[in-house]
């Protein structure tokens, strides 16, 4: 599910403050990057058997290199996904997400937006 109109779509931020502020909100980049793209995930446990939800924020380098730490990242529309063990994460619009989960994701992204606004280029 795409989380539209969050205010972070198209934001442009240097990779180092972006990594720091995303970590402050418990979003993990870990090994999810290459030289031109980054992906930050926030994991939400579920009481449903073998189901985990993820808020995913992706971006791509418009300048520099992620590996060197000098990239300037443009963010994309955040996603809310449902992980089905062992098949993977589904982001489709036909997925059903609890309303409280969508609200939680929207509130968390709103807090991230406030931090990003301090660093936007």
Short mmCIF file of C-alpha atoms in Angstrom, two decimals:
data_model
loop_
_atom_site.label_atom_id
_atom_site.label_comp_id
_atom_site.label_asym_id
_atom_site.label_seq_id
_atom_site.Cartn_x
_atom_site.Cartn_y
_atom_site.Cartn_z
CA UNK A 1 0.00 0.00 0.00
CA UNK A 2 1.38 3.38 -0.98
CA UNK A 3 1.19 5.99 1.79
CA UNK A 4 0.42 9.03 -0.33
CA UNK A 5 0.76 12.73 0.56
CA UNK A 6 3.05 12.23 3.54
CA UNK A 7 5.22 15.20 2.67
CA UNK A 8 8.44 13.22 2.31
CA UNK A 9 7.95 12.16 -1.31
CA UNK A 10 10.52 13.91 -3.44
CA UNK A 11 12.42 15.27 -0.39
CA UNK A 12 16.15 15.58 -1.09
CA UNK A 13 18.52 14.91 1.83
CA UNK A 14 22.23 14.10 2.28
CA UNK A 15 22.75 10.43 3.16
CA UNK A 16 24.55 10.95 6.49
CA UNK A 17 21.87 13.02 8.26
CA UNK A 18 19.21 10.84 6.60
CA UNK A 19 20.77 7.66 8.05
CA UNK A 20 20.95 9.29 11.48
CA UNK A 21 17.38 10.58 11.58
CA UNK A 22 15.93 7.36 10.16
CA UNK A 23 17.81 5.42 12.86
CA UNK A 24 16.38 7.77 15.50
CA UNK A 25 12.93 6.57 14.40
CA UNK A 26 13.96 2.87 14.39
CA UNK A 27 14.10 2.57 10.60
CA UNK A 28 16.92 0.22 9.59
CA UNK A 29 18.89 0.44 6.36
CA UNK A 30 21.20 -2.48 7.18
CA UNK A 31 22.30 -4.18 3.96
CA UNK A 32 19.46 -2.77 1.92
CA UNK A 33 21.36 -0.45 -0.34
CA UNK A 34 23.50 -0.36 -3.40
CA UNK A 35 25.52 2.46 -4.92
CA UNK A 36 22.44 4.34 -6.13
CA UNK A 37 19.52 3.25 -3.90
CA UNK A 38 18.61 2.99 -0.22
CA UNK A 39 15.76 1.26 1.59
CA UNK A 40 14.79 1.89 5.21
CA UNK A 41 12.45 -0.57 6.96
CA UNK A 42 10.46 -0.33 10.16
CA UNK A 43 9.25 -3.71 11.41
CA UNK A 44 5.90 -4.08 13.17
CA UNK A 45 5.10 -7.42 14.80
CA UNK A 46 1.60 -8.83 14.40
CA UNK A 47 -0.52 -11.13 16.52
CA UNK A 48 -1.44 -12.92 13.30
CA UNK A 49 0.48 -16.15 12.79
CA UNK A 50 3.46 -15.79 10.40
CA UNK A 51 2.58 -12.15 9.56
CA UNK A 52 4.86 -9.14 10.03
CA UNK A 53 4.20 -5.64 8.73
CA UNK A 54 6.81 -3.24 7.38
CA UNK A 55 6.86 0.45 6.69
CA UNK A 56 9.35 0.95 3.86
CA UNK A 57 10.91 4.22 2.76
CA UNK A 58 13.04 4.09 -0.38
CA UNK A 59 15.21 6.63 -2.10
CA UNK A 60 17.76 6.97 -4.86
CA UNK A 61 20.97 8.94 -5.25
CA UNK A 62 20.66 12.00 -7.46
CA UNK A 63 24.31 12.86 -6.72
CA UNK A 64 27.26 11.02 -5.23
CA UNK A 65 27.56 7.43 -4.09
CA UNK A 66 25.82 5.67 -1.18
CA UNK A 67 28.89 3.48 -0.55
CA UNK A 68 31.19 6.50 -0.16
CA UNK A 69 28.69 8.26 2.10
CA UNK A 70 28.49 11.36 -0.09
CA UNK A 71 25.15 10.63 -1.77
CA UNK A 72 22.29 13.08 -1.99
CA UNK A 73 19.10 11.02 -1.73
CA UNK A 74 15.69 11.77 -3.20
CA UNK A 75 12.97 9.93 -1.30
CA UNK A 76 10.03 8.11 -2.84
CA UNK A 77 6.48 7.48 -1.65
CA UNK A 78 6.53 5.33 1.53
CA UNK A 79 5.01 1.85 1.43
CA UNK A 80 3.17 -0.30 3.95
CA UNK A 81 3.71 -4.00 3.38
CA UNK A 82 2.68 -7.32 4.82
CA UNK A 83 5.25 -10.11 5.05
CA UNK A 84 3.91 -13.60 4.56
CA UNK A 85 6.34 -16.21 5.80
CA UNK A 86 8.04 -17.72 3.80
CA UNK A 87 6.87 -15.93 0.63
CA UNK A 88 7.95 -12.33 1.18
CA UNK A 89 6.48 -8.85 1.47
CA UNK A 90 3.37 -7.81 -0.44
CA UNK A 91 2.57 -4.13 -1.03
CA UNK A 92 -0.46 -4.58 -3.27
CA UNK A 93 -3.51 -2.38 -3.03
CA UNK A 94 -5.66 -5.48 -2.53
CA UNK A 95 -3.95 -6.18 0.81
CA UNK A 96 -6.02 -5.45 3.90
CA UNK A 97 -4.29 -3.38 6.55
CA UNK A 98 -5.83 -2.66 9.96
CA UNK A 99 -6.85 0.99 10.31
CA UNK A 100 -4.79 1.41 13.49
CA UNK A 101 -1.71 0.17 11.60
CA UNK A 102 -2.24 2.68 8.79
CA UNK A 103 -2.67 5.44 11.41
CA UNK A 104 0.50 4.34 13.18
CA UNK A 105 2.46 4.37 9.92
CA UNK A 106 1.12 7.80 8.97
CA UNK A 107 1.97 9.26 12.39
CA UNK A 108 5.48 7.84 12.30
CA UNK A 109 6.13 9.20 8.83
CA UNK A 110 4.81 12.59 9.96
CA UNK A 111 7.48 12.66 12.70
CA UNK A 112 10.14 11.71 10.15
CA UNK A 113 8.93 14.50 7.87
CA UNK A 114 9.45 17.03 10.67
CA UNK A 115 13.08 15.89 11.00
CA UNK A 116 13.66 15.74 7.25
CA UNK A 117 12.42 19.32 6.89
CA UNK A 118 15.48 20.42 8.90
CA UNK A 119 17.87 18.84 6.39
CA UNK A 120 16.10 19.19 3.04
CA UNK A 121 18.19 20.63 0.26
#
